[in-house]
PDB file of C-alpha atoms and ligand atoms in Angstrom:
ATOM      1  CA  UNK A   5       2.757  13.638  15.746  1.00 42.00           C
ATOM      2  CA  UNK A   6      -0.488  14.319  17.627  1.00 48.00           C
ATOM      3  CA  UNK A   7      -0.512  13.873  21.383  1.00 52.00           C
ATOM      4  CA  UNK A   8      -3.133  13.546  24.082  1.00 56.00           C
ATOM      5  CA  UNK A   9      -2.569  13.753  27.813  1.00 54.00           C
ATOM      6  CA  UNK A  10      -3.858  10.834  29.887  1.00 54.00           C
ATOM      7  CA  UNK A  11      -3.087  10.476  33.609  1.00 54.00           C
ATOM      8  CA  UNK A  12      -0.326  13.022  33.132  1.00 49.00           C
ATOM      9  CA  UNK A  13       1.242  11.094  30.245  1.00 62.00           C
ATOM     10  CA  UNK A  14       1.201  11.945  26.592  1.00 90.00           C
ATOM     11  CA  UNK A  15      -0.227   9.229  24.365  1.00 94.00           C
ATOM     12  CA  UNK A  16       1.461   9.152  20.984  1.00 95.00           C
ATOM     13  CA  UNK A  17       0.346   7.299  17.874  1.00 95.00           C
ATOM     14  CA  UNK A  18       2.079   4.680  15.738  1.00 95.00           C
ATOM     15  CA  UNK A  19       3.731   5.718  12.500  1.00 93.00           C
ATOM     16  CA  UNK A  20       4.271   3.619   9.371  1.00 94.00           C
ATOM     17  CA  UNK A  21       7.980   3.044  10.037  1.00 95.00           C
ATOM     18  CA  UNK A  22       7.425   1.859  13.601  1.00 96.00           C
ATOM     19  CA  UNK A  23       4.684  -0.518  12.453  1.00 96.00           C
ATOM     20  CA  UNK A  24       7.109  -2.244  10.065  1.00 96.00           C
ATOM     21  CA  UNK A  25       9.787  -2.296  12.761  1.00 97.00           C
ATOM     22  CA  UNK A  26       7.521  -4.010  15.296  1.00 97.00           C
ATOM     23  CA  UNK A  27       6.384  -6.549  12.692  1.00 97.00           C
ATOM     24  CA  UNK A  28      10.012  -7.228  11.803  1.00 97.00           C
ATOM     25  CA  UNK A  29      11.043  -7.648  15.458  1.00 96.00           C
ATOM     26  CA  UNK A  30       8.205 -10.133  15.927  1.00 96.00           C
ATOM     27  CA  UNK A  31       8.954 -11.914  12.664  1.00 96.00           C
ATOM     28  CA  UNK A  32       5.347 -11.273  11.616  1.00 95.00           C
ATOM     29  CA  UNK A  33       4.604 -11.637   7.937  1.00 96.00           C
ATOM     30  CA  UNK A  34       0.977 -10.461   7.555  1.00 96.00           C
ATOM     31  CA  UNK A  35      -1.268 -13.513   7.295  1.00 96.00           C
ATOM     32  CA  UNK A  36      -3.975 -13.530   4.647  1.00 94.00           C
ATOM     33  CA  UNK A  37      -6.029 -16.169   6.415  1.00 95.00           C
ATOM     34  CA  UNK A  38      -6.168 -13.975   9.558  1.00 97.00           C
ATOM     35  CA  UNK A  39      -7.078 -10.919   7.459  1.00 95.00           C
ATOM     36  CA  UNK A  40      -3.947  -9.068   8.607  1.00 97.00           C
ATOM     37  CA  UNK A  41      -3.978  -5.753   6.760  1.00 97.00           C
ATOM     38  CA  UNK A  42      -2.591  -3.232   9.223  1.00 97.00           C
ATOM     39  CA  UNK A  43      -3.495   0.466   9.078  1.00 97.00           C
ATOM     40  CA  UNK A  44      -0.327   2.555   8.961  1.00 95.00           C
ATOM     41  CA  UNK A  45      -1.972   5.963   8.711  1.00 96.00           C
ATOM     42  CA  UNK A  46      -2.714   7.413  12.141  1.00 96.00           C
ATOM     43  CA  UNK A  47      -5.066  10.073  10.671  1.00 97.00           C
ATOM     44  CA  UNK A  48      -7.438   7.285   9.627  1.00 97.00           C
ATOM     45  CA  UNK A  49      -7.352   5.773  13.124  1.00 97.00           C
ATOM     46  CA  UNK A  50      -8.143   9.158  14.643  1.00 97.00           C
ATOM     47  CA  UNK A  51     -10.999   9.641  12.185  1.00 97.00           C
ATOM     48  CA  UNK A  52     -12.559   6.235  12.989  1.00 98.00           C
ATOM     49  CA  UNK A  53     -12.477   6.952  16.715  1.00 98.00           C
ATOM     50  CA  UNK A  54     -13.931  10.442  16.170  1.00 97.00           C
ATOM     51  CA  UNK A  55     -16.772   9.095  14.014  1.00 97.00           C
ATOM     52  CA  UNK A  56     -17.452   6.435  16.650  1.00 98.00           C
ATOM     53  CA  UNK A  57     -18.025   9.201  19.212  1.00 96.00           C
ATOM     54  CA  UNK A  58     -15.809   7.572  21.858  1.00 96.00           C
ATOM     55  CA  UNK A  59     -15.483   9.378  25.186  1.00 93.00           C
ATOM     56  CA  UNK A  60     -13.533   8.691  28.370  1.00 93.00           C
ATOM     57  CA  UNK A  61     -16.668   7.079  29.888  1.00 90.00           C
ATOM     58  CA  UNK A  62     -16.739   4.248  27.349  1.00 92.00           C
ATOM     59  CA  UNK A  63     -15.520   0.668  27.422  1.00 93.00           C
ATOM     60  CA  UNK A  64     -14.338  -0.016  23.899  1.00 96.00           C
ATOM     61  CA  UNK A  65     -13.942  -3.491  22.487  1.00 97.00           C
ATOM     62  CA  UNK A  66     -11.484  -3.726  19.633  1.00 98.00           C
ATOM     63  CA  UNK A  67     -11.488  -6.993  17.732  1.00 98.00           C
ATOM     64  CA  UNK A  68      -8.091  -7.658  16.158  1.00 98.00           C
ATOM     65  CA  UNK A  69      -5.828  -4.878  17.515  1.00 98.00           C
ATOM     66  CA  UNK A  70      -2.944  -6.226  15.418  1.00 98.00           C
ATOM     67  CA  UNK A  71       0.131  -4.021  15.910  1.00 98.00           C
ATOM     68  CA  UNK A  72      -1.866  -1.438  17.885  1.00 98.00           C
ATOM     69  CA  UNK A  73      -2.423   1.568  15.613  1.00 98.00           C
ATOM     70  CA  UNK A  74      -6.185   1.855  16.149  1.00 98.00           C
ATOM     71  CA  UNK A  75      -5.797   0.728  19.793  1.00 98.00           C
ATOM     72  CA  UNK A  76      -3.675   3.819  20.536  1.00 98.00           C
ATOM     73  CA  UNK A  77      -6.271   6.156  19.046  1.00 98.00           C
ATOM     74  CA  UNK A  78      -8.936   4.487  21.191  1.00 98.00           C
ATOM     75  CA  UNK A  79      -6.746   4.771  24.316  1.00 97.00           C
ATOM     76  CA  UNK A  80      -6.096   8.476  23.650  1.00 97.00           C
ATOM     77  CA  UNK A  81      -9.775   9.220  24.309  1.00 96.00           C
ATOM     78  CA  UNK A  82      -9.389   7.961  27.896  1.00 95.00           C
ATOM     79  CA  UNK A  83     -11.815   5.080  27.255  1.00 95.00           C
ATOM     80  CA  UNK A  84     -11.020   1.629  28.645  1.00 94.00           C
ATOM     81  CA  UNK A  85      -9.749  -0.582  25.812  1.00 96.00           C
ATOM     82  CA  UNK A  86     -10.525  -4.294  25.644  1.00 96.00           C
ATOM     83  CA  UNK A  87      -8.438  -5.698  22.820  1.00 98.00           C
ATOM     84  CA  UNK A  88      -9.261  -9.198  21.562  1.00 98.00           C
ATOM     85  CA  UNK A  89      -6.563 -10.735  19.358  1.00 98.00           C
ATOM     86  CA  UNK A  90      -6.316 -14.305  18.044  1.00 98.00           C
ATOM     87  CA  UNK A  91      -2.628 -14.100  17.056  1.00 98.00           C
ATOM     88  CA  UNK A  92      -0.696 -14.583  20.290  1.00 96.00           C
ATOM     89  CA  UNK A  93       2.529 -12.987  18.950  1.00 97.00           C
ATOM     90  CA  UNK A  94       0.599  -9.752  18.355  1.00 98.00           C
ATOM     91  CA  UNK A  95      -1.410 -10.014  21.571  1.00 98.00           C
ATOM     92  CA  UNK A  96       1.742 -10.549  23.682  1.00 98.00           C
ATOM     93  CA  UNK A  97       3.478  -7.543  22.147  1.00 98.00           C
ATOM     94  CA  UNK A  98       0.496  -5.145  22.390  1.00 98.00           C
ATOM     95  CA  UNK A  99       0.889  -4.175  26.112  1.00 98.00           C
ATOM     96  CA  UNK A 100       4.475  -3.079  25.479  1.00 98.00           C
ATOM     97  CA  UNK A 101       3.466  -0.956  22.468  1.00 98.00           C
ATOM     98  CA  UNK A 102       0.667   0.662  24.472  1.00 98.00           C
ATOM     99  CA  UNK A 103       2.982   1.378  27.430  1.00 97.00           C
ATOM    100  CA  UNK A 104       5.758   2.693  25.163  1.00 97.00           C
ATOM    101  CA  UNK A 105       3.242   5.190  23.764  1.00 97.00           C
ATOM    102  CA  UNK A 106       2.092   6.429  27.159  1.00 97.00           C
ATOM    103  CA  UNK A 107      -0.989   4.291  27.912  1.00 97.00           C
ATOM    104  CA  UNK A 108      -1.296   3.290  31.556  1.00 96.00           C
ATOM    105  CA  UNK A 109      -1.704  -0.414  32.452  1.00 96.00           C
ATOM    106  CA  UNK A 110      -5.079   0.303  34.041  1.00 95.00           C
ATOM    107  CA  UNK A 111      -6.470   1.646  30.783  1.00 96.00           C
ATOM    108  CA  UNK A 112      -6.475  -1.593  28.812  1.00 96.00           C
ATOM    109  CA  UNK A 113      -7.138  -5.328  28.883  1.00 96.00           C
ATOM    110  CA  UNK A 114      -5.768  -7.700  26.260  1.00 97.00           C
ATOM    111  CA  UNK A 115      -7.617 -10.958  25.635  1.00 97.00           C
ATOM    112  CA  UNK A 116      -5.879 -13.597  23.520  1.00 98.00           C
ATOM    113  CA  UNK A 117      -8.813 -15.309  21.920  1.00 97.00           C
ATOM    114  CA  UNK A 118     -10.835 -15.988  18.820  1.00 98.00           C
ATOM    115  CA  UNK A 119     -13.488 -13.235  18.901  1.00 98.00           C
ATOM    116  CA  UNK A 120     -16.090 -15.871  18.041  1.00 98.00           C
ATOM    117  CA  UNK A 121     -15.492 -17.343  21.504  1.00 97.00           C
ATOM    118  CA  UNK A 122     -15.681 -14.086  23.437  1.00 96.00           C
ATOM    119  CA  UNK A 123     -18.232 -14.182  26.275  1.00 94.00           C
ATOM    120  CA  UNK A 124     -20.579 -11.529  27.651  1.00 90.00           C
ATOM    121  CA  UNK A 125     -18.646 -11.615  30.957  1.00 88.00           C
ATOM    122  CA  UNK A 126     -15.371 -10.862  29.189  1.00 90.00           C
ATOM    123  CA  UNK A 127     -17.030  -7.956  27.400  1.00 85.00           C
ATOM    124  CA  UNK A 128     -18.321  -6.481  30.637  1.00 79.00           C
ATOM    125  CA  UNK A 129     -15.080  -7.137  32.574  1.00 74.00           C
ATOM    126  CA  UNK A 130     -15.042  -5.986  36.192  1.00 64.00           C
ATOM    127  CA  UNK A 131     -17.386  -3.141  35.393  1.00 64.00           C
ATOM    128  CA  UNK A 132     -20.666  -4.876  34.534  1.00 57.00           C
ATOM    129  CA  UNK A 133     -23.391  -2.557  33.310  1.00 56.00           C
ATOM    130  CA  UNK A 134     -21.665   0.614  34.505  1.00 54.00           C
ATOM    131  CA  UNK A 135     -20.235   1.823  31.254  1.00 59.00           C
ATOM    132  CA  UNK A 136     -21.596   1.625  27.766  1.00 75.00           C
ATOM    133  CA  UNK A 137     -19.720  -0.853  25.579  1.00 93.00           C
ATOM    134  CA  UNK A 138     -18.802   0.269  22.099  1.00 96.00           C
ATOM    135  CA  UNK A 139     -17.053  -1.683  19.369  1.00 98.00           C
ATOM    136  CA  UNK A 140     -14.366  -0.026  17.266  1.00 98.00           C
ATOM    137  CA  UNK A 141     -12.459  -2.295  14.914  1.00 98.00           C
ATOM    138  CA  UNK A 142     -10.787  -2.869  11.623  1.00 98.00           C
ATOM    139  CA  UNK A 143     -12.324  -6.322  11.358  1.00 98.00           C
ATOM    140  CA  UNK A 144     -10.549  -9.303   9.800  1.00 96.00           C
ATOM    141  CA  UNK A 145     -12.322  -9.627   6.420  1.00 93.00           C
ATOM    142  CA  UNK A 146     -12.957 -13.348   6.408  1.00 92.00           C
ATOM    143  CA  UNK A 147     -14.912 -13.380   9.682  1.00 96.00           C
ATOM    144  CA  UNK A 148     -16.347  -9.853   9.857  1.00 97.00           C
ATOM    145  CA  UNK A 149     -20.036 -10.807   9.585  1.00 97.00           C
ATOM    146  CA  UNK A 150     -20.079 -13.765  12.034  1.00 97.00           C
ATOM    147  CA  UNK A 151     -17.971 -11.782  14.531  1.00 98.00           C
ATOM    148  CA  UNK A 152     -20.367  -8.818  14.378  1.00 97.00           C
ATOM    149  CA  UNK A 153     -23.413 -11.045  14.822  1.00 96.00           C
ATOM    150  CA  UNK A 154     -21.738 -12.877  17.716  1.00 97.00           C
ATOM    151  CA  UNK A 155     -21.016  -9.555  19.475  1.00 96.00           C
ATOM    152  CA  UNK A 156     -24.562  -8.268  18.903  1.00 96.00           C
ATOM    153  CA  UNK A 157     -26.079 -11.527  20.155  1.00 93.00           C
ATOM    154  CA  UNK A 158     -24.551 -10.930  23.608  1.00 91.00           C
ATOM    155  CA  UNK A 159     -26.755  -7.834  23.939  1.00 89.00           C
ATOM    156  CA  UNK A 160     -24.100  -5.771  25.726  1.00 90.00           C
ATOM    157  CA  UNK A 161     -23.112  -3.509  22.868  1.00 93.00           C
ATOM    158  CA  UNK A 162     -24.443   0.025  22.468  1.00 94.00           C
ATOM    159  CA  UNK A 163     -22.884   0.875  19.119  1.00 97.00           C
ATOM    160  CA  UNK A 164     -20.181  -0.148  16.683  1.00 98.00           C
ATOM    161  CA  UNK A 165     -17.969   1.603  14.148  1.00 98.00           C
ATOM    162  CA  UNK A 166     -16.222  -1.038  12.096  1.00 98.00           C
ATOM    163  CA  UNK A 167     -14.120  -1.151   8.991  1.00 98.00           C
ATOM    164  CA  UNK A 168     -15.109  -3.983   6.655  1.00 98.00           C
ATOM    165  CA  UNK A 169     -14.908  -4.824   2.968  1.00 97.00           C
ATOM    166  CA  UNK A 170     -17.064  -2.233   1.099  1.00 98.00           C
ATOM    167  CA  UNK A 171     -19.216  -4.944  -0.450  1.00 97.00           C
ATOM    168  CA  UNK A 172     -19.927  -6.388   2.999  1.00 98.00           C
ATOM    169  CA  UNK A 173     -20.667  -2.921   4.403  1.00 98.00           C
ATOM    170  CA  UNK A 174     -23.236  -2.326   1.629  1.00 98.00           C
ATOM    171  CA  UNK A 175     -24.850  -5.705   2.291  1.00 98.00           C
ATOM    172  CA  UNK A 176     -25.043  -5.117   6.032  1.00 98.00           C
ATOM    173  CA  UNK A 177     -26.604  -1.677   5.552  1.00 98.00           C
ATOM    174  CA  UNK A 178     -29.018  -2.804   2.774  1.00 98.00           C
ATOM    175  CA  UNK A 179     -32.756  -2.390   3.314  1.00 98.00           C
ATOM    176  CA  UNK A 180     -35.609  -4.629   2.071  1.00 98.00           C
ATOM    177  CA  UNK A 181     -36.258  -4.203  -1.639  1.00 97.00           C
ATOM    178  CA  UNK A 182     -32.612  -3.717  -2.603  1.00 96.00           C
ATOM    179  CA  UNK A 183     -30.528  -6.342  -4.438  1.00 94.00           C
ATOM    180  CA  UNK A 184     -27.917  -6.294  -1.699  1.00 97.00           C
ATOM    181  CA  UNK A 185     -30.442  -7.093   1.049  1.00 98.00           C
ATOM    182  CA  UNK A 186     -29.832 -10.602   2.340  1.00 98.00           C
ATOM    183  CA  UNK A 187     -29.175 -12.807   5.374  1.00 98.00           C
ATOM    184  CA  UNK A 188     -26.575 -10.505   7.044  1.00 97.00           C
ATOM    185  CA  UNK A 189     -28.715  -7.379   6.525  1.00 98.00           C
ATOM    186  CA  UNK A 190     -31.832  -8.994   7.999  1.00 98.00           C
ATOM    187  CA  UNK A 191     -29.977 -10.527  10.964  1.00 97.00           C
ATOM    188  CA  UNK A 192     -28.082  -7.343  11.827  1.00 98.00           C
ATOM    189  CA  UNK A 193     -31.372  -5.382  11.572  1.00 98.00           C
ATOM    190  CA  UNK A 194     -32.707  -7.569  14.408  1.00 97.00           C
ATOM    191  CA  UNK A 195     -30.277  -5.790  16.717  1.00 97.00           C
ATOM    192  CA  UNK A 196     -29.248  -2.509  15.160  1.00 98.00           C
ATOM    193  CA  UNK A 197     -29.692   0.231  12.571  1.00 98.00           C
ATOM    194  CA  UNK A 198     -26.788  -0.067  10.150  1.00 98.00           C
ATOM    195  CA  UNK A 199     -25.515   2.916   8.167  1.00 98.00           C
ATOM    196  CA  UNK A 200     -22.782   3.048   5.570  1.00 97.00           C
ATOM    197  CA  UNK A 201     -20.156   5.642   6.548  1.00 96.00           C
ATOM    198  CA  UNK A 202     -16.903   6.745   4.861  1.00 96.00           C
ATOM    199  CA  UNK A 203     -14.918   4.692   2.369  1.00 97.00           C
ATOM    200  CA  UNK A 204     -11.262   4.101   3.235  1.00 97.00           C
ATOM    201  CA  UNK A 205      -8.428   4.365   0.685  1.00 96.00           C
ATOM    202  CA  UNK A 206      -6.516   1.108   0.074  1.00 97.00           C
ATOM    203  CA  UNK A 207      -3.186   2.907   0.507  1.00 96.00           C
ATOM    204  CA  UNK A 208      -3.656   3.227   4.282  1.00 96.00           C
ATOM    205  CA  UNK A 209      -3.143  -0.524   4.722  1.00 96.00           C
ATOM    206  CA  UNK A 210      -0.036  -2.640   4.853  1.00 96.00           C
ATOM    207  CA  UNK A 211      -0.126  -4.848   2.899  1.00 96.00           C
ATOM    208  CA  UNK A 212      -2.447  -3.079   0.419  1.00 96.00           C
ATOM    209  CA  UNK A 213      -5.592  -5.238   0.058  1.00 95.00           C
ATOM    210  CA  UNK A 214      -7.187  -6.187  -3.271  1.00 94.00           C
ATOM    211  CA  UNK A 215     -10.616  -4.992  -2.144  1.00 95.00           C
ATOM    212  CA  UNK A 216     -12.078  -1.669  -1.051  1.00 96.00           C
ATOM    213  CA  UNK A 217     -12.966  -0.978   2.574  1.00 98.00           C
ATOM    214  CA  UNK A 218     -15.657   1.146   4.186  1.00 98.00           C
ATOM    215  CA  UNK A 219     -16.775   2.132   7.627  1.00 98.00           C
ATOM    216  CA  UNK A 220     -20.082   0.839   8.867  1.00 98.00           C
ATOM    217  CA  UNK A 221     -21.898   2.294  11.829  1.00 98.00           C
ATOM    218  CA  UNK A 222     -24.287   0.256  13.941  1.00 98.00           C
ATOM    219  CA  UNK A 223     -26.641   1.820  16.473  1.00 97.00           C
ATOM    220  CA  UNK A 224     -28.123  -0.887  18.605  1.00 96.00           C
ATOM    221  CA  UNK A 225     -31.864  -0.571  19.264  1.00 96.00           C
ATOM    222  CA  UNK A 226     -34.058  -2.272  21.816  1.00 89.00           C
ATOM    223  CA  UNK A 227     -34.373  -6.014  21.091  1.00 83.00           C
ATOM    224  CA  UNK A 228     -37.374  -6.540  18.819  1.00 92.00           C
ATOM    225  CA  UNK A 229     -38.229  -9.838  20.575  1.00 94.00           C
ATOM    226  CA  UNK A 230     -36.785 -12.528  22.851  1.00 94.00           C
ATOM    227  CA  UNK A 231     -34.192 -15.181  22.020  1.00 92.00           C
ATOM    228  CA  UNK A 232     -36.758 -17.966  21.314  1.00 93.00           C
ATOM    229  CA  UNK A 233     -38.355 -15.835  18.611  1.00 96.00           C
ATOM    230  CA  UNK A 234     -34.916 -14.855  17.377  1.00 97.00           C
ATOM    231  CA  UNK A 235     -33.745 -18.422  16.859  1.00 96.00           C
ATOM    232  CA  UNK A 236     -36.759 -19.318  14.744  1.00 96.00           C
ATOM    233  CA  UNK A 237     -36.734 -15.979  12.885  1.00 97.00           C
ATOM    234  CA  UNK A 238     -33.073 -16.564  11.932  1.00 97.00           C
ATOM    235  CA  UNK A 239     -33.932 -20.095  10.705  1.00 97.00           C
ATOM    236  CA  UNK A 240     -36.674 -18.600   8.539  1.00 97.00           C
ATOM    237  CA  UNK A 241     -34.328 -15.901   7.203  1.00 98.00           C
ATOM    238  CA  UNK A 242     -31.733 -18.577   6.279  1.00 98.00           C
ATOM    239  CA  UNK A 243     -34.350 -20.742   4.524  1.00 97.00           C
ATOM    240  CA  UNK A 244     -35.984 -17.822   2.680  1.00 98.00           C
ATOM    241  CA  UNK A 245     -32.684 -16.447   1.310  1.00 98.00           C
ATOM    242  CA  UNK A 246     -31.324 -19.896   0.536  1.00 97.00           C
ATOM    243  CA  UNK A 247     -33.736 -19.839  -2.419  1.00 95.00           C
ATOM    244  CA  UNK A 248     -34.023 -16.084  -2.772  1.00 91.00           C
ATOM    245  CA  UNK A 249     -35.480 -16.156  -6.304  1.00 93.00           C
ATOM    246  CA  UNK A 250     -38.411 -18.290  -5.190  1.00 96.00           C
ATOM    247  CA  UNK A 251     -41.641 -16.928  -3.752  1.00 97.00           C
ATOM    248  CA  UNK A 252     -41.910 -17.469  -0.004  1.00 97.00           C
ATOM    249  CA  UNK A 253     -44.609 -20.109  -0.462  1.00 95.00           C
ATOM    250  CA  UNK A 254     -41.903 -22.158  -2.227  1.00 96.00           C
ATOM    251  CA  UNK A 255     -38.756 -21.249  -0.283  1.00 97.00           C
ATOM    252  CA  UNK A 256     -40.424 -21.704   3.113  1.00 96.00           C
ATOM    253  CA  UNK A 257     -42.628 -24.698   2.235  1.00 95.00           C
ATOM    254  CA  UNK A 258     -40.278 -27.296   3.747  1.00 94.00           C
ATOM    255  CA  UNK A 259     -39.727 -25.413   6.988  1.00 94.00           C
ATOM    256  CA  UNK A 260     -43.420 -24.557   7.368  1.00 90.00           C
ATOM    257  CA  UNK A 261     -44.699 -28.068   6.658  1.00 90.00           C
ATOM    258  CA  UNK A 262     -42.158 -29.509   9.125  1.00 89.00           C
ATOM    259  CA  UNK A 263     -43.067 -27.026  11.874  1.00 86.00           C
ATOM    260  CA  UNK A 264     -46.817 -26.674  11.193  1.00 79.00           C
ATOM    261  CA  UNK A 265     -47.927 -29.782   9.213  1.00 80.00           C
ATOM    262  CA  UNK A 266     -51.670 -29.207   9.608  1.00 76.00           C
ATOM    263  CA  UNK A 267     -51.658 -25.816   7.863  1.00 78.00           C
ATOM    264  CA  UNK A 268     -51.450 -25.014   4.148  1.00 83.00           C
ATOM    265  CA  UNK A 269     -48.321 -22.972   3.434  1.00 87.00           C
ATOM    266  CA  UNK A 270     -50.202 -20.095   1.775  1.00 90.00           C
ATOM    267  CA  UNK A 271     -52.876 -19.905   4.420  1.00 86.00           C
ATOM    268  CA  UNK A 272     -50.176 -19.901   7.037  1.00 86.00           C
ATOM    269  CA  UNK A 273     -48.224 -17.013   5.513  1.00 93.00           C
ATOM    270  CA  UNK A 274     -51.434 -15.010   5.053  1.00 92.00           C
ATOM    271  CA  UNK A 275     -52.228 -15.492   8.720  1.00 90.00           C
ATOM    272  CA  UNK A 276     -48.813 -14.016   9.467  1.00 93.00           C
ATOM    273  CA  UNK A 277     -49.767 -11.042   7.290  1.00 96.00           C
ATOM    274  CA  UNK A 278     -47.213 -11.931   4.611  1.00 97.00           C
ATOM    275  CA  UNK A 279     -47.974 -12.215   0.877  1.00 97.00           C
ATOM    276  CA  UNK A 280     -47.119 -15.853  -0.091  1.00 96.00           C
ATOM    277  CA  UNK A 281     -45.995 -14.685  -3.549  1.00 97.00           C
ATOM    278  CA  UNK A 282     -43.469 -12.192  -2.082  1.00 97.00           C
ATOM    279  CA  UNK A 283     -39.747 -12.993  -2.195  1.00 97.00           C
ATOM    280  CA  UNK A 284     -37.304 -12.885   0.715  1.00 98.00           C
ATOM    281  CA  UNK A 285     -35.657  -9.675  -0.490  1.00 97.00           C
ATOM    282  CA  UNK A 286     -38.831  -7.642   0.134  1.00 97.00           C
ATOM    283  CA  UNK A 287     -39.431  -8.847   3.721  1.00 98.00           C
ATOM    284  CA  UNK A 288     -38.233  -6.812   6.696  1.00 98.00           C
ATOM    285  CA  UNK A 289     -36.915  -8.477   9.821  1.00 98.00           C
ATOM    286  CA  UNK A 290     -40.246  -7.683  11.495  1.00 97.00           C
ATOM    287  CA  UNK A 291     -41.993  -9.576   8.643  1.00 98.00           C
ATOM    288  CA  UNK A 292     -39.780 -12.620   9.259  1.00 98.00           C
ATOM    289  CA  UNK A 293     -40.539 -12.313  12.967  1.00 98.00           C
ATOM    290  CA  UNK A 294     -44.292 -12.354  12.287  1.00 97.00           C
ATOM    291  CA  UNK A 295     -43.865 -15.671  10.410  1.00 95.00           C
ATOM    292  CA  UNK A 296     -41.915 -17.071  13.388  1.00 95.00           C
ATOM    293  CA  UNK A 297     -44.631 -15.938  15.778  1.00 94.00           C
ATOM    294  CA  UNK A 298     -47.362 -17.485  13.650  1.00 92.00           C
ATOM    295  CA  UNK A 299     -45.472 -20.797  13.675  1.00 90.00           C
ATOM    296  CA  UNK A 300     -44.979 -20.682  17.429  1.00 89.00           C
ATOM    297  CA  UNK A 301     -48.644 -19.777  18.005  1.00 89.00           C
ATOM    298  CA  UNK A 302     -49.722 -22.804  15.927  1.00 84.00           C
ATOM    299  CA  UNK A 303     -47.531 -25.093  18.048  1.00 80.00           C
ATOM    300  CA  UNK A 304     -49.226 -24.177  21.324  1.00 71.00           C
TER     301      UNK A 304
HETATM  302  N1  SAM B 407      -6.547  -3.217  14.149  1.00 74.40           N
HETATM  303  C1  SAM B 407      -5.343  -3.450  13.382  1.00 74.40           C
HETATM  304  C2  SAM B 407      -5.150  -2.317  12.395  1.00 74.40           C
HETATM  305  O1  SAM B 407      -6.144  -1.650  12.089  1.00 74.40           O
HETATM  306  O2  SAM B 407      -4.033  -2.133  11.955  1.00 74.40           O
HETATM  307  C3  SAM B 407      -5.344  -4.798  12.674  1.00 74.40           C
HETATM  308  C4  SAM B 407      -6.535  -5.082  11.794  1.00 74.40           C
HETATM  309  S1  SAM B 407      -6.358  -6.513  10.785  1.00 74.40           S
HETATM  310  C5  SAM B 407      -7.489  -6.120   9.473  1.00 74.40           C
HETATM  311  C6  SAM B 407      -7.302  -7.787  11.620  1.00 74.40           C
HETATM  312  C7  SAM B 407      -6.742  -8.278  12.941  1.00 74.40           C
HETATM  313  O3  SAM B 407      -7.646  -9.263  13.471  1.00 74.40           O
HETATM  314  C8  SAM B 407      -5.407  -8.978  12.868  1.00 74.40           C
HETATM  315  O4  SAM B 407      -4.589  -8.513  13.905  1.00 74.40           O
HETATM  316  C9  SAM B 407      -5.727 -10.477  13.079  1.00 74.40           C
HETATM  317  O5  SAM B 407      -4.678 -11.209  13.674  1.00 74.40           O
HETATM  318  C10 SAM B 407      -6.942 -10.391  13.968  1.00 74.40           C
HETATM  319  N2  SAM B 407      -7.878 -11.539  13.880  1.00 74.40           N
HETATM  320  C11 SAM B 407      -8.151 -12.333  12.817  1.00 74.40           C
HETATM  321  N3  SAM B 407      -9.106 -13.220  13.108  1.00 74.40           N
HETATM  322  C12 SAM B 407      -9.465 -12.988  14.412  1.00 74.40           C
HETATM  323  C13 SAM B 407     -10.401 -13.606  15.295  1.00 74.40           C
HETATM  324  N4  SAM B 407     -11.180 -14.614  14.903  1.00 74.40           N
HETATM  325  N5  SAM B 407     -10.496 -13.128  16.562  1.00 74.40           N
HETATM  326  C14 SAM B 407      -9.720 -12.097  16.983  1.00 74.40           C
HETATM  327  N6  SAM B 407      -8.808 -11.489  16.181  1.00 74.40           N
HETATM  328  C15 SAM B 407      -8.688 -11.915  14.915  1.00 74.40           C
END
């Protein structure tokens, strides 16, 4: 078993047998609705942390630490771990698992909470602004996209390396013009450059899921505009993709006539520099932003 020395202690990783034992002690039967597919292959955890480029200077937020396999790999780097877990049986047990494997109490914080309710203050902890915050997680499948967008919206994250369903990873990394480009791709592009990374074999999970998983890397860039513009841009993205086969002059007609009644829809889109006959799938997030800005300019 691989070992790393932290504060004079060796941090060891979780093996498959121990994972089952802890689950059994806790009486945990993996819940489908909470997306509980635990990784029981420590090589994969090490690989995720390596690809994420975690160093001892980082604060790392892990959404859904579960039984702690990925958490231990994060802790081995010397980074401060903030683990956010909704299942209180797992959250209560995690400190003991971390301690048993050589992680010092000062090196981690466990928050028992739905990640959708996590606040910017909790992300920053007692160390606001000092360290870069990175996300490393094997995200629960059913909430992976809203959780990612919620974390990005707080504007405290520098980067993320997350494991998600492969189909979701492809959609999040899709660029305008591709069939997979849609609402999540455009919204994530507001905050970050998304790149598809390695695919993960199903056999590393317990229980084995029915879908394939992949790693997705996000590198957060400077905000492309403020939150007022963002709110309206996201409304436009939702409306445009809600009728993705329609030309924008059709899919956005209701929103545009409500927000800017004295303008013709086509004239309005042209003023924003957007072809009214284009469809949502060919418009970049900057294109959607220019529509939002044209609307806001007409309201002043
Ligand atoms: N990180 C562990 C691993 O790789 O073995 C577990 C990953 S498992 C796919 C997802 C974890 O997220 C579970 O522990 C589950 O209880 C937790 N979870 C599910 N929904 C959550 C939510 N809304 N907020 C925080 N944690 C959540």
